[in-house]
Amino acid sequence: MEKRFLTSIVFLLLSVGVAIGQQTQAYAPSEIPTFTDAELLSRIRSIQNKVIPPRFDKTVKSYINTYTVRKRDKTERMLGKLDVYFPMFERHLLERDMPIDLKYLPVVESALNPRAISRSGAAGLWQFMPPTGREYGLKINSLVDERKDPTKSTKAALTYLSRLYNKYGDWSLVLAAYNGGPGRVNRAIKRGRSKNFWRIRRYLPAETRAYVPAFIAASYIVQFHHHHNLQPILMDAEMQMTETTKVYQRISFQTISEITGTDMKMLADLNPSYKQRFLPTSRKGNYLTLPAHRMAALMNYLGRPDERLNRIAAQGIFKPSDILYNNNFNRSTYIVRGGETVAALAEKFNCTENDIRNWNKLEQDQLPRGRRLIFYIPKVSAVDLLPVPLPDNIPLAVASKGANKYELPANQKQYREENKKSKGRYRLPKGKKKDKYIYHQLRRKESLKDVADQYPNISLDDLLEFNQISIGQQLKPGSRIIVGEKK
């Protein structure tokens, strides 16, 4: 017994040594490393997954082999999209208090391809069939297929998964029902007289039997792909740093391209749900995704100054937590490509080398390939995009004597206090008597520019000044706007 115990300890130490050695080993670009079952099992056991407990069998091994050997090119393209879609998945999962590890499900379903269509007709990141998609509020017609809309399909999928969990109370059964349908899972539970997936597995169709192992393999490959010499094929930087807004009126991709400078192909890639290359009119609003630094130009074109004022950014690019106006910045993650330096990235993202060093606590300018860097990108690319004069209390960052520390000027601090009291909502300026003025009541979707167009004797600038509308204030339908004085 003692001899066998010592032998096991030696074998374990040797396995750990091999794993460490292979982790730090440099591979040739086309080299495909191989690992023993013991090494794969050790890594899988280290996975912290709140959806499916780690498990290793021949089916899991087969899927890992598919990801790492048979379909390496497809895997590398999928890995390059992680920073595009995973933050969005995580945000919606956190909002619903659902396990973050459900983000691996679209890896299994579509390899993170929002345009994916299966042989059976399922589509999108989450592979909705048409009837299920419509049941969960996704439009499918000649103009749009919202199963391919990353945001709307994610919300629908999480609603569906949440309902399945309320029914089964077990994520393994939820995944099986998501793939094969609740009816098949219910029959398997009845035949197997159990609600344990692994016990009723043999009563399920072949594809559904393999679905949970495929999920385990997907979570493995995302976390350990570097061990297998898989190099993510990264998307364009503008595809990684995006912003999404709702648009209510009809607008074509051609118009969006002309006013924002966004390439038509990039527009189509970022917004795959639109079949005819335009956004149709929608009372509920259609989602439009653009490179983050191009969104201000679109908002300017749409004529919504009451929503656009809070997009004004200072000239410098500083860390938002230091200057207290982080609504003007996007916090983005960028994965370093081979040969890139701090100087090259500073030029690429229009910031200073010291900004990059401070944001990421870098001690050297040579960056290893695959390193994740944090950038703070202003939401406005140029202040002159705005058709209205800049207010005096625009947020400005003023350098203090201490290094890398910033404070707001006194007038900005005063504005924050006043705006906090009003909770950011529009209020009629004090001292204005109702019987002296002519009012206009805002209708749904009506902007200040729309109001100014209706009254020839008052301009947009007059409306902003006369009503004392400050940065951050919101004008909601029903608000009364002063448009002139009674004579």
Short mmCIF file of C-alpha atoms in Angstrom, two decimals, residues 1-482:
data_model
loop_
_atom_site.label_atom_id
_atom_site.label_comp_id
_atom_site.label_asym_id
_atom_site.label_seq_id
_atom_site.Cartn_x
_atom_site.Cartn_y
_atom_site.Cartn_z
CA MET A 1 0.00 0.00 0.00
CA GLU A 2 2.79 2.42 0.96
CA LYS A 3 4.70 1.57 -2.23
CA ARG A 4 1.66 2.28 -4.41
CA PHE A 5 1.08 5.56 -2.59
CA LEU A 6 4.67 6.68 -3.23
CA THR A 7 4.37 5.66 -6.87
CA SER A 8 1.23 7.77 -7.23
CA ILE A 9 2.96 10.78 -5.69
CA VAL A 10 5.90 10.44 -8.09
CA PHE A 11 3.55 10.11 -11.08
CA LEU A 12 1.62 13.21 -9.96
CA LEU A 13 4.80 15.24 -9.58
CA LEU A 14 6.01 14.13 -12.98
CA SER A 15 2.65 15.07 -14.54
CA VAL A 16 2.76 18.53 -12.95
CA GLY A 17 6.33 18.98 -14.13
CA VAL A 18 5.40 18.03 -17.68
CA ALA A 19 2.40 20.36 -17.64
CA ILE A 20 4.50 23.28 -16.37
CA GLY A 21 7.17 22.58 -18.91
CA GLN A 22 4.72 22.50 -21.77
CA GLN A 23 2.96 25.63 -20.52
CA THR A 24 6.17 27.65 -20.75
CA GLN A 25 7.46 25.96 -23.90
CA ALA A 26 7.61 28.03 -27.09
CA TYR A 27 6.02 26.32 -30.09
CA ALA A 28 6.56 26.76 -33.78
CA PRO A 29 3.59 28.57 -35.43
CA SER A 30 2.14 25.40 -36.99
CA GLU A 31 3.04 22.99 -34.19
CA ILE A 32 0.16 21.10 -32.53
CA PRO A 33 1.08 20.00 -28.99
CA THR A 34 -0.20 16.71 -27.61
CA PHE A 35 -1.14 15.95 -24.03
CA THR A 36 -1.97 12.87 -22.01
CA ASP A 37 -5.41 12.18 -20.56
CA ALA A 38 -3.96 12.87 -17.10
CA GLU A 39 -2.89 16.36 -18.14
CA LEU A 40 -6.27 17.15 -19.68
CA LEU A 41 -8.06 15.78 -16.62
CA SER A 42 -5.91 17.93 -14.31
CA ARG A 43 -6.83 21.12 -16.17
CA ILE A 44 -10.54 20.27 -16.39
CA ARG A 45 -10.65 19.63 -12.66
CA SER A 46 -9.21 23.11 -12.07
CA ILE A 47 -12.11 24.77 -13.94
CA GLN A 48 -14.51 26.65 -11.67
CA ASN A 49 -17.84 26.30 -13.48
CA LYS A 50 -21.12 27.03 -11.69
CA VAL A 51 -23.22 25.60 -14.53
CA ILE A 52 -21.70 22.17 -15.14
CA PRO A 53 -19.32 20.47 -12.65
CA PRO A 54 -16.04 19.51 -14.39
CA ARG A 55 -16.10 16.02 -15.86
CA PHE A 56 -13.77 14.22 -18.27
CA ASP A 57 -14.77 11.31 -20.51
CA LYS A 58 -14.20 10.17 -24.08
CA THR A 59 -16.88 12.54 -25.44
CA VAL A 60 -15.32 15.58 -23.76
CA LYS A 61 -11.91 14.46 -25.05
CA SER A 62 -13.31 14.12 -28.58
CA TYR A 63 -14.65 17.69 -28.53
CA ILE A 64 -11.34 19.02 -27.19
CA ASN A 65 -9.61 17.23 -30.06
CA THR A 66 -12.03 18.87 -32.50
CA TYR A 67 -11.24 22.32 -31.13
CA THR A 68 -7.48 21.83 -30.94
CA VAL A 69 -6.68 19.59 -33.95
CA ARG A 70 -9.42 19.03 -36.50
CA LYS A 71 -10.87 22.55 -36.61
CA ARG A 72 -8.02 24.73 -35.37
CA ASP A 73 -8.70 27.53 -37.88
CA LYS A 74 -12.33 27.82 -36.81
CA THR A 75 -11.30 27.76 -33.14
CA GLU A 76 -8.77 30.56 -33.63
CA ARG A 77 -11.41 32.72 -35.34
CA MET A 78 -13.83 32.03 -32.49
CA LEU A 79 -11.20 32.92 -29.85
CA GLY A 80 -10.62 36.25 -31.58
CA LYS A 81 -14.25 37.21 -30.89
CA LEU A 82 -14.19 36.60 -27.13
CA ASP A 83 -13.50 40.24 -26.27
CA VAL A 84 -16.31 41.37 -28.57
CA TYR A 85 -19.15 39.22 -27.21
CA PHE A 86 -18.17 37.94 -23.74
CA PRO A 87 -18.39 41.37 -22.00
CA MET A 88 -21.93 41.79 -23.36
CA PHE A 89 -22.95 38.27 -22.27
CA GLU A 90 -21.48 38.83 -18.81
CA ARG A 91 -23.26 42.17 -18.37
CA HIS A 92 -26.70 40.71 -19.14
CA LEU A 93 -26.04 37.61 -17.01
CA LEU A 94 -25.05 39.75 -14.03
CA GLU A 95 -28.16 41.91 -14.46
CA ARG A 96 -30.32 38.78 -14.23
CA ASP A 97 -28.25 37.19 -11.44
CA MET A 98 -27.55 34.14 -13.63
CA PRO A 99 -24.29 32.11 -13.69
CA ILE A 100 -21.59 33.88 -15.68
CA ASP A 101 -20.44 30.53 -17.10
CA LEU A 102 -23.51 30.43 -19.35
CA LYS A 103 -21.45 32.67 -21.64
CA TYR A 104 -19.85 29.48 -23.04
CA LEU A 105 -23.17 28.35 -24.52
CA PRO A 106 -22.88 30.44 -27.74
CA VAL A 107 -19.40 28.95 -28.22
CA VAL A 108 -21.06 25.55 -28.52
CA GLU A 109 -24.02 26.81 -30.52
CA SER A 110 -22.44 29.11 -33.10
CA ALA A 111 -18.69 29.47 -32.41
CA LEU A 112 -19.59 33.15 -31.70
CA ASN A 113 -20.77 33.74 -35.26
CA PRO A 114 -23.98 35.86 -35.24
CA ARG A 115 -24.62 34.94 -38.90
CA ALA A 116 -24.48 31.19 -38.27
CA ILE A 117 -27.39 29.16 -39.70
CA SER A 118 -27.74 25.43 -39.01
CA ARG A 119 -29.06 22.80 -41.40
CA SER A 120 -32.29 22.74 -39.42
CA GLY A 121 -32.80 26.51 -39.76
CA ALA A 122 -31.58 27.71 -36.35
CA ALA A 123 -29.81 31.08 -36.56
CA GLY A 124 -27.67 33.53 -34.63
CA LEU A 125 -25.30 33.39 -31.69
CA TRP A 126 -27.81 31.40 -29.65
CA GLN A 127 -29.22 29.35 -32.57
CA PHE A 128 -32.92 30.07 -32.19
CA MET A 129 -35.36 28.16 -34.36
CA PRO A 130 -37.97 30.49 -35.94
CA PRO A 131 -40.94 29.44 -33.73
CA THR A 132 -38.92 29.73 -30.51
CA GLY A 133 -37.43 33.04 -31.60
CA ARG A 134 -40.86 34.52 -32.27
CA GLU A 135 -42.16 33.11 -28.98
CA TYR A 136 -39.47 35.10 -27.16
CA GLY A 137 -40.12 38.35 -29.00
CA LEU A 138 -37.65 38.19 -31.91
CA LYS A 139 -38.86 39.58 -35.24
CA ILE A 140 -38.24 37.45 -38.32
CA ASN A 141 -39.45 38.96 -41.60
CA SER A 142 -38.20 40.21 -44.96
CA LEU A 143 -36.43 43.18 -43.36
CA VAL A 144 -34.89 41.84 -40.16
CA ASP A 145 -33.96 38.59 -38.47
CA GLU A 146 -33.48 39.50 -34.83
CA ARG A 147 -32.14 36.04 -34.07
CA LYS A 148 -28.91 37.46 -35.55
CA ASP A 149 -29.04 40.60 -33.40
CA PRO A 150 -26.43 39.98 -30.66
CA THR A 151 -28.18 42.10 -28.02
CA LYS A 152 -31.81 41.10 -28.63
CA SER A 153 -31.02 37.41 -29.12
CA THR A 154 -28.97 37.38 -25.91
CA LYS A 155 -31.85 38.86 -23.92
CA ALA A 156 -34.27 36.35 -25.44
CA ALA A 157 -31.93 33.41 -24.80
CA LEU A 158 -31.44 34.34 -21.15
CA THR A 159 -35.21 34.63 -20.68
CA TYR A 160 -35.62 31.15 -22.19
CA LEU A 161 -32.82 29.67 -20.06
CA SER A 162 -34.24 31.27 -16.93
CA ARG A 163 -37.66 29.70 -17.57
CA LEU A 164 -36.08 26.30 -18.18
CA TYR A 165 -34.16 26.56 -14.91
CA ASN A 166 -37.36 27.43 -13.04
CA LYS A 167 -38.81 24.21 -14.51
CA TYR A 168 -35.89 21.80 -13.90
CA GLY A 169 -33.73 23.40 -11.21
CA ASP A 170 -30.62 21.80 -12.74
CA TRP A 171 -28.38 23.44 -15.35
CA SER A 172 -27.41 20.12 -16.99
CA LEU A 173 -31.07 19.43 -17.74
CA VAL A 174 -31.54 23.06 -18.81
CA LEU A 175 -28.77 22.72 -21.42
CA ALA A 176 -30.21 19.42 -22.62
CA ALA A 177 -33.67 21.01 -22.96
CA TYR A 178 -32.18 24.03 -24.73
CA ASN A 179 -30.69 21.71 -27.34
CA GLY A 180 -33.28 18.95 -27.68
CA GLY A 181 -36.43 20.60 -26.37
CA PRO A 182 -38.23 20.18 -23.03
CA GLY A 183 -40.41 17.35 -24.41
CA ARG A 184 -37.45 15.02 -25.04
CA VAL A 185 -35.98 15.80 -21.62
CA ASN A 186 -39.32 15.16 -19.90
CA ARG A 187 -39.62 11.76 -21.59
CA ALA A 188 -36.04 10.86 -20.64
CA ILE A 189 -36.70 11.81 -17.01
CA LYS A 190 -39.80 9.64 -17.01
CA ARG A 191 -38.01 6.64 -18.55
CA GLY A 192 -34.90 6.98 -16.39
CA ARG A 193 -36.87 7.81 -13.23
CA SER A 194 -34.26 10.41 -12.36
CA LYS A 195 -33.46 14.10 -12.80
CA ASN A 196 -29.74 13.46 -13.01
CA PHE A 197 -28.55 14.21 -16.56
CA TRP A 198 -25.82 11.56 -16.52
CA ARG A 199 -28.33 8.86 -15.49
CA ILE A 200 -30.95 9.71 -18.11
CA ARG A 201 -28.39 10.53 -20.79
CA ARG A 202 -28.86 7.25 -22.67
CA TYR A 203 -32.56 8.02 -23.22
CA LEU A 204 -31.80 11.27 -25.06
CA PRO A 205 -31.01 11.72 -28.78
CA ALA A 206 -27.32 11.44 -29.72
CA GLU A 207 -26.83 15.18 -30.26
CA THR A 208 -28.40 16.06 -26.91
CA ARG A 209 -26.38 13.34 -25.12
CA ALA A 210 -23.20 15.04 -26.37
CA TYR A 211 -24.35 18.59 -25.66
CA VAL A 212 -23.26 18.86 -22.01
CA PRO A 213 -19.81 17.33 -22.77
CA ALA A 214 -19.50 19.86 -25.61
CA PHE A 215 -20.22 22.66 -23.12
CA ILE A 216 -17.45 21.36 -20.83
CA ALA A 217 -15.03 21.24 -23.77
CA ALA A 218 -15.97 24.81 -24.79
CA SER A 219 -15.22 26.16 -21.32
CA TYR A 220 -11.92 24.24 -21.37
CA ILE A 221 -10.77 25.59 -24.73
CA VAL A 222 -11.53 29.21 -23.82
CA GLN A 223 -9.46 28.95 -20.65
CA PHE A 224 -6.60 26.73 -21.84
CA HIS A 225 -6.24 27.40 -25.58
CA HIS A 226 -2.73 28.82 -25.11
CA HIS A 227 -1.52 25.38 -23.98
CA HIS A 228 -2.51 24.05 -27.41
CA ASN A 229 -0.64 26.76 -29.35
CA LEU A 230 -3.91 28.27 -30.57
CA GLN A 231 -3.47 31.92 -31.61
CA PRO A 232 -6.71 33.99 -31.58
CA ILE A 233 -7.37 35.68 -34.93
CA LEU A 234 -8.29 39.09 -33.58
CA MET A 235 -10.93 41.29 -35.13
CA ASP A 236 -10.21 44.86 -36.18
CA ALA A 237 -9.71 47.23 -33.24
CA GLU A 238 -12.86 49.15 -34.22
CA MET A 239 -14.82 45.90 -34.06
CA GLN A 240 -13.55 45.32 -30.53
CA MET A 241 -14.36 48.81 -29.23
CA THR A 242 -18.02 49.40 -30.04
CA GLU A 243 -21.07 51.17 -28.70
CA THR A 244 -24.74 50.30 -29.20
CA THR A 245 -27.69 52.67 -29.31
CA LYS A 246 -31.38 52.53 -30.26
CA VAL A 247 -32.60 54.14 -33.47
CA TYR A 248 -36.33 54.64 -34.07
CA GLN A 249 -36.51 56.05 -37.58
CA ARG A 250 -35.66 54.44 -40.89
CA ILE A 251 -32.03 55.00 -41.91
CA SER A 252 -29.86 53.25 -44.49
CA PHE A 253 -26.40 51.80 -44.05
CA GLN A 254 -25.25 54.11 -46.85
CA THR A 255 -26.34 57.18 -44.88
CA ILE A 256 -24.76 55.88 -41.68
CA SER A 257 -21.53 55.19 -43.57
CA GLU A 258 -21.45 58.69 -45.06
CA ILE A 259 -22.04 60.55 -41.79
CA THR A 260 -19.82 58.41 -39.55
CA GLY A 261 -17.10 57.27 -41.94
CA THR A 262 -17.76 53.62 -41.07
CA ASP A 263 -17.01 51.08 -43.80
CA MET A 264 -20.13 49.41 -45.23
CA LYS A 265 -18.73 45.92 -44.64
CA MET A 266 -18.00 46.78 -41.01
CA LEU A 267 -21.56 48.10 -40.61
CA ALA A 268 -22.92 44.83 -41.95
CA ASP A 269 -20.62 42.78 -39.72
CA LEU A 270 -21.59 44.76 -36.61
CA ASN A 271 -25.32 44.69 -37.45
CA PRO A 272 -26.03 41.28 -39.02
CA SER A 273 -29.76 41.22 -38.28
CA TYR A 274 -30.69 43.71 -41.03
CA LYS A 275 -31.35 41.91 -44.32
CA GLN A 276 -31.76 44.94 -46.60
CA ARG A 277 -28.93 47.15 -45.30
CA PHE A 278 -31.20 49.66 -43.61
CA LEU A 279 -32.89 50.02 -40.24
CA PRO A 280 -36.69 50.07 -40.60
CA THR A 281 -38.93 52.35 -38.57
CA SER A 282 -39.67 50.89 -35.13
CA ARG A 283 -41.69 52.22 -32.20
CA LYS A 284 -39.64 50.10 -29.80
CA GLY A 285 -36.34 51.01 -31.45
CA ASN A 286 -33.75 49.02 -33.39
CA TYR A 287 -30.28 48.41 -32.02
CA LEU A 288 -27.40 49.86 -34.02
CA THR A 289 -23.78 49.07 -33.18
CA LEU A 290 -20.90 51.28 -34.34
CA PRO A 291 -17.22 51.73 -33.49
CA ALA A 292 -17.34 53.67 -30.23
CA HIS A 293 -15.52 56.78 -31.46
CA ARG A 294 -17.94 57.16 -34.42
CA MET A 295 -21.18 57.15 -32.41
CA ALA A 296 -21.16 60.89 -31.67
CA ALA A 297 -21.34 61.72 -35.38
CA LEU A 298 -24.49 59.61 -35.71
CA MET A 299 -26.12 61.21 -32.67
CA ASN A 300 -25.30 64.60 -34.13
CA TYR A 301 -26.95 63.68 -37.43
CA LEU A 302 -30.07 62.32 -35.74
CA GLY A 303 -30.64 65.73 -34.15
CA ARG A 304 -30.95 64.75 -30.50
CA PRO A 305 -28.97 67.52 -28.73
CA ASP A 306 -30.77 66.87 -25.46
CA GLU A 307 -29.23 63.37 -25.41
CA ARG A 308 -25.96 64.37 -27.02
CA LEU A 309 -24.71 67.06 -24.63
CA ASN A 310 -23.37 64.55 -22.14
CA ARG A 311 -21.09 63.21 -24.87
CA ILE A 312 -18.81 66.27 -24.79
CA ALA A 313 -15.35 65.15 -23.73
CA ALA A 314 -12.23 66.98 -22.63
CA GLN A 315 -9.25 67.06 -24.95
CA GLY A 316 -7.07 64.90 -22.72
CA ILE A 317 -7.64 61.20 -22.22
CA PHE A 318 -7.55 60.44 -18.50
CA LYS A 319 -8.67 57.56 -16.39
CA PRO A 320 -12.37 58.15 -15.56
CA SER A 321 -12.09 56.99 -11.94
CA ASP A 322 -9.65 59.86 -11.37
CA ILE A 323 -11.74 62.66 -12.90
CA LEU A 324 -15.31 61.67 -12.06
CA TYR A 325 -16.92 61.90 -15.48
CA ASN A 326 -16.62 58.37 -16.78
CA ASN A 327 -19.81 58.70 -18.85
CA ASN A 328 -17.65 60.37 -21.48
CA PHE A 329 -15.38 57.34 -21.93
CA ASN A 330 -15.51 53.74 -23.02
CA ARG A 331 -13.37 51.31 -21.05
CA SER A 332 -12.12 48.86 -23.66
CA THR A 333 -9.85 45.83 -23.72
CA TYR A 334 -7.35 45.29 -26.51
CA ILE A 335 -5.28 42.14 -27.14
CA VAL A 336 -1.72 42.84 -28.26
CA ARG A 337 -0.62 41.43 -31.60
CA GLY A 338 2.88 40.23 -32.38
CA GLY A 339 5.49 43.01 -32.57
CA GLU A 340 3.30 45.83 -31.23
CA THR A 341 4.86 48.38 -28.88
CA VAL A 342 3.53 50.99 -26.49
CA ALA A 343 4.55 53.75 -28.92
CA ALA A 344 2.69 52.12 -31.82
CA LEU A 345 -0.46 51.64 -29.74
CA ALA A 346 -0.34 55.24 -28.47
CA GLU A 347 -0.37 56.44 -32.07
CA LYS A 348 -3.08 53.95 -33.00
CA PHE A 349 -5.45 55.00 -30.22
CA ASN A 350 -4.57 58.71 -30.17
CA CYS A 351 -3.28 58.80 -26.61
CA THR A 352 0.14 59.16 -24.98
CA GLU A 353 2.57 56.40 -24.10
CA ASN A 354 2.34 57.43 -20.44
CA ASP A 355 -1.45 56.98 -20.57
CA ILE A 356 -1.01 53.36 -21.64
CA ARG A 357 1.68 52.72 -19.02
CA ASN A 358 -0.43 54.26 -16.23
CA TRP A 359 -3.66 52.49 -17.23
CA ASN A 360 -1.95 49.09 -17.34
CA LYS A 361 0.94 49.56 -14.83
CA LEU A 362 3.50 48.66 -17.48
CA GLU A 363 7.19 48.58 -16.63
CA GLN A 364 8.50 47.98 -20.16
CA ASP A 365 7.52 48.99 -23.69
CA GLN A 366 7.94 45.56 -25.26
CA LEU A 367 4.59 43.82 -25.05
CA PRO A 368 4.12 40.04 -25.26
CA ARG A 369 1.66 38.78 -27.84
CA GLY A 370 -1.74 38.07 -26.32
CA ARG A 371 -1.34 40.59 -23.47
CA ARG A 372 -4.64 42.27 -22.58
CA LEU A 373 -4.45 46.06 -22.26
CA ILE A 374 -7.04 48.50 -20.95
CA PHE A 375 -7.79 51.69 -22.90
CA TYR A 376 -10.08 54.60 -22.08
CA ILE A 377 -11.48 55.93 -25.36
CA PRO A 378 -13.51 59.17 -25.51
CA LYS A 379 -17.01 58.75 -26.91
CA VAL A 380 -16.62 61.85 -29.09
CA SER A 381 -14.03 61.94 -31.85
CA ALA A 382 -14.21 65.73 -32.39
CA VAL A 383 -15.95 68.52 -30.52
CA ASP A 384 -16.72 70.35 -33.77
CA LEU A 385 -19.28 67.64 -34.59
CA LEU A 386 -21.67 69.50 -32.29
CA PRO A 387 -23.96 72.11 -33.90
CA VAL A 388 -24.53 73.97 -30.61
CA PRO A 389 -22.07 76.17 -28.65
CA LEU A 390 -20.22 74.41 -25.87
CA PRO A 391 -21.55 75.36 -22.42
CA ASP A 392 -19.24 77.07 -19.95
CA ASN A 393 -19.41 74.22 -17.46
CA ILE A 394 -18.05 71.52 -19.77
CA PRO A 395 -16.10 68.88 -17.76
CA LEU A 396 -12.39 69.64 -17.93
CA ALA A 397 -9.47 67.73 -16.45
CA VAL A 398 -6.92 69.96 -14.73
CA ALA A 399 -3.52 68.53 -13.85
CA SER A 400 -2.57 68.92 -10.20
CA LYS A 401 0.94 69.04 -8.76
CA GLY A 402 0.88 65.33 -7.98
CA ALA A 403 1.72 62.97 -10.80
CA ASN A 404 -1.24 61.34 -12.58
CA LYS A 405 -3.82 63.03 -10.35
CA TYR A 406 -6.61 65.24 -11.63
CA GLU A 407 -9.36 67.33 -10.10
CA LEU A 408 -12.43 69.09 -11.40
CA PRO A 409 -12.60 72.89 -11.47
CA ALA A 410 -14.83 74.57 -8.89
CA ASN A 411 -17.63 75.39 -11.34
CA GLN A 412 -17.87 71.71 -12.36
CA LYS A 413 -18.10 70.59 -8.71
CA GLN A 414 -20.89 73.13 -8.20
CA TYR A 415 -22.70 71.82 -11.29
CA ARG A 416 -22.48 68.23 -10.00
CA GLU A 417 -24.09 69.24 -6.71
CA GLU A 418 -26.89 71.15 -8.43
CA ASN A 419 -27.49 68.37 -10.93
CA LYS A 420 -27.54 65.80 -8.12
CA LYS A 421 -30.32 67.70 -6.38
CA SER A 422 -32.42 67.78 -9.53
CA LYS A 423 -31.69 64.07 -10.23
CA GLY A 424 -30.75 64.96 -13.80
CA ARG A 425 -34.32 65.81 -14.86
CA TYR A 426 -35.57 68.92 -16.57
CA ARG A 427 -37.22 71.52 -14.38
CA LEU A 428 -38.75 74.85 -15.32
CA PRO A 429 -36.24 77.66 -14.58
CA LYS A 430 -37.02 79.56 -11.40
CA GLY A 431 -38.40 83.04 -11.69
CA LYS A 432 -40.34 82.32 -14.89
CA LYS A 433 -44.01 83.16 -14.59
CA LYS A 434 -46.32 80.97 -16.62
CA ASP A 435 -48.45 83.80 -17.91
CA LYS A 436 -45.46 85.50 -19.63
CA TYR A 437 -44.40 82.65 -21.88
CA ILE A 438 -45.54 80.41 -24.70
CA TYR A 439 -44.97 76.71 -24.07
CA HIS A 440 -44.55 73.61 -26.18
CA GLN A 441 -45.21 70.15 -24.72
CA LEU A 442 -42.72 67.53 -25.91
CA ARG A 443 -44.19 64.55 -27.73
CA ARG A 444 -42.75 61.04 -27.85
CA LYS A 445 -39.44 60.85 -29.79
CA GLU A 446 -39.45 64.62 -30.30
CA SER A 447 -36.11 66.38 -29.86
CA LEU A 448 -35.25 70.01 -29.23
CA LYS A 449 -34.22 70.35 -32.86
CA ASP A 450 -37.70 69.20 -33.90
CA VAL A 451 -39.21 71.86 -31.64
CA ALA A 452 -36.94 74.59 -33.03
CA ASP A 453 -37.96 73.68 -36.58
CA GLN A 454 -41.62 74.25 -35.70
CA TYR A 455 -41.09 77.82 -34.44
CA PRO A 456 -39.36 80.09 -36.98
CA ASN A 457 -38.58 82.84 -34.44
CA ILE A 458 -36.51 80.66 -32.11
CA SER A 459 -33.34 78.68 -32.75
CA LEU A 460 -31.95 75.57 -31.12
CA ASP A 461 -29.39 77.73 -29.29
CA ASP A 462 -32.22 79.94 -27.98
CA LEU A 463 -34.07 76.91 -26.64
CA LEU A 464 -31.01 75.63 -24.82
CA GLU A 465 -30.24 79.02 -23.27
CA PHE A 466 -33.81 80.19 -22.61
CA ASN A 467 -34.76 76.96 -20.79
CA GLN A 468 -31.43 76.71 -18.96
CA ILE A 469 -30.93 73.10 -20.01
CA SER A 470 -27.75 71.72 -18.48
CA ILE A 471 -25.55 68.78 -19.32
CA GLY A 472 -27.03 65.50 -18.13
CA GLN A 473 -30.64 66.71 -17.91
CA GLN A 474 -33.18 64.52 -19.66
CA LEU A 475 -36.22 65.79 -21.50
CA LYS A 476 -39.03 63.27 -21.38
CA PRO A 477 -42.32 63.23 -23.31
CA GLY A 478 -44.72 65.65 -21.63
CA SER A 479 -42.04 68.17 -20.59
CA ARG A 480 -43.08 71.81 -21.18
CA ILE A 481 -40.52 73.89 -23.10
CA ILE A 482 -40.56 77.69 -23.32
#
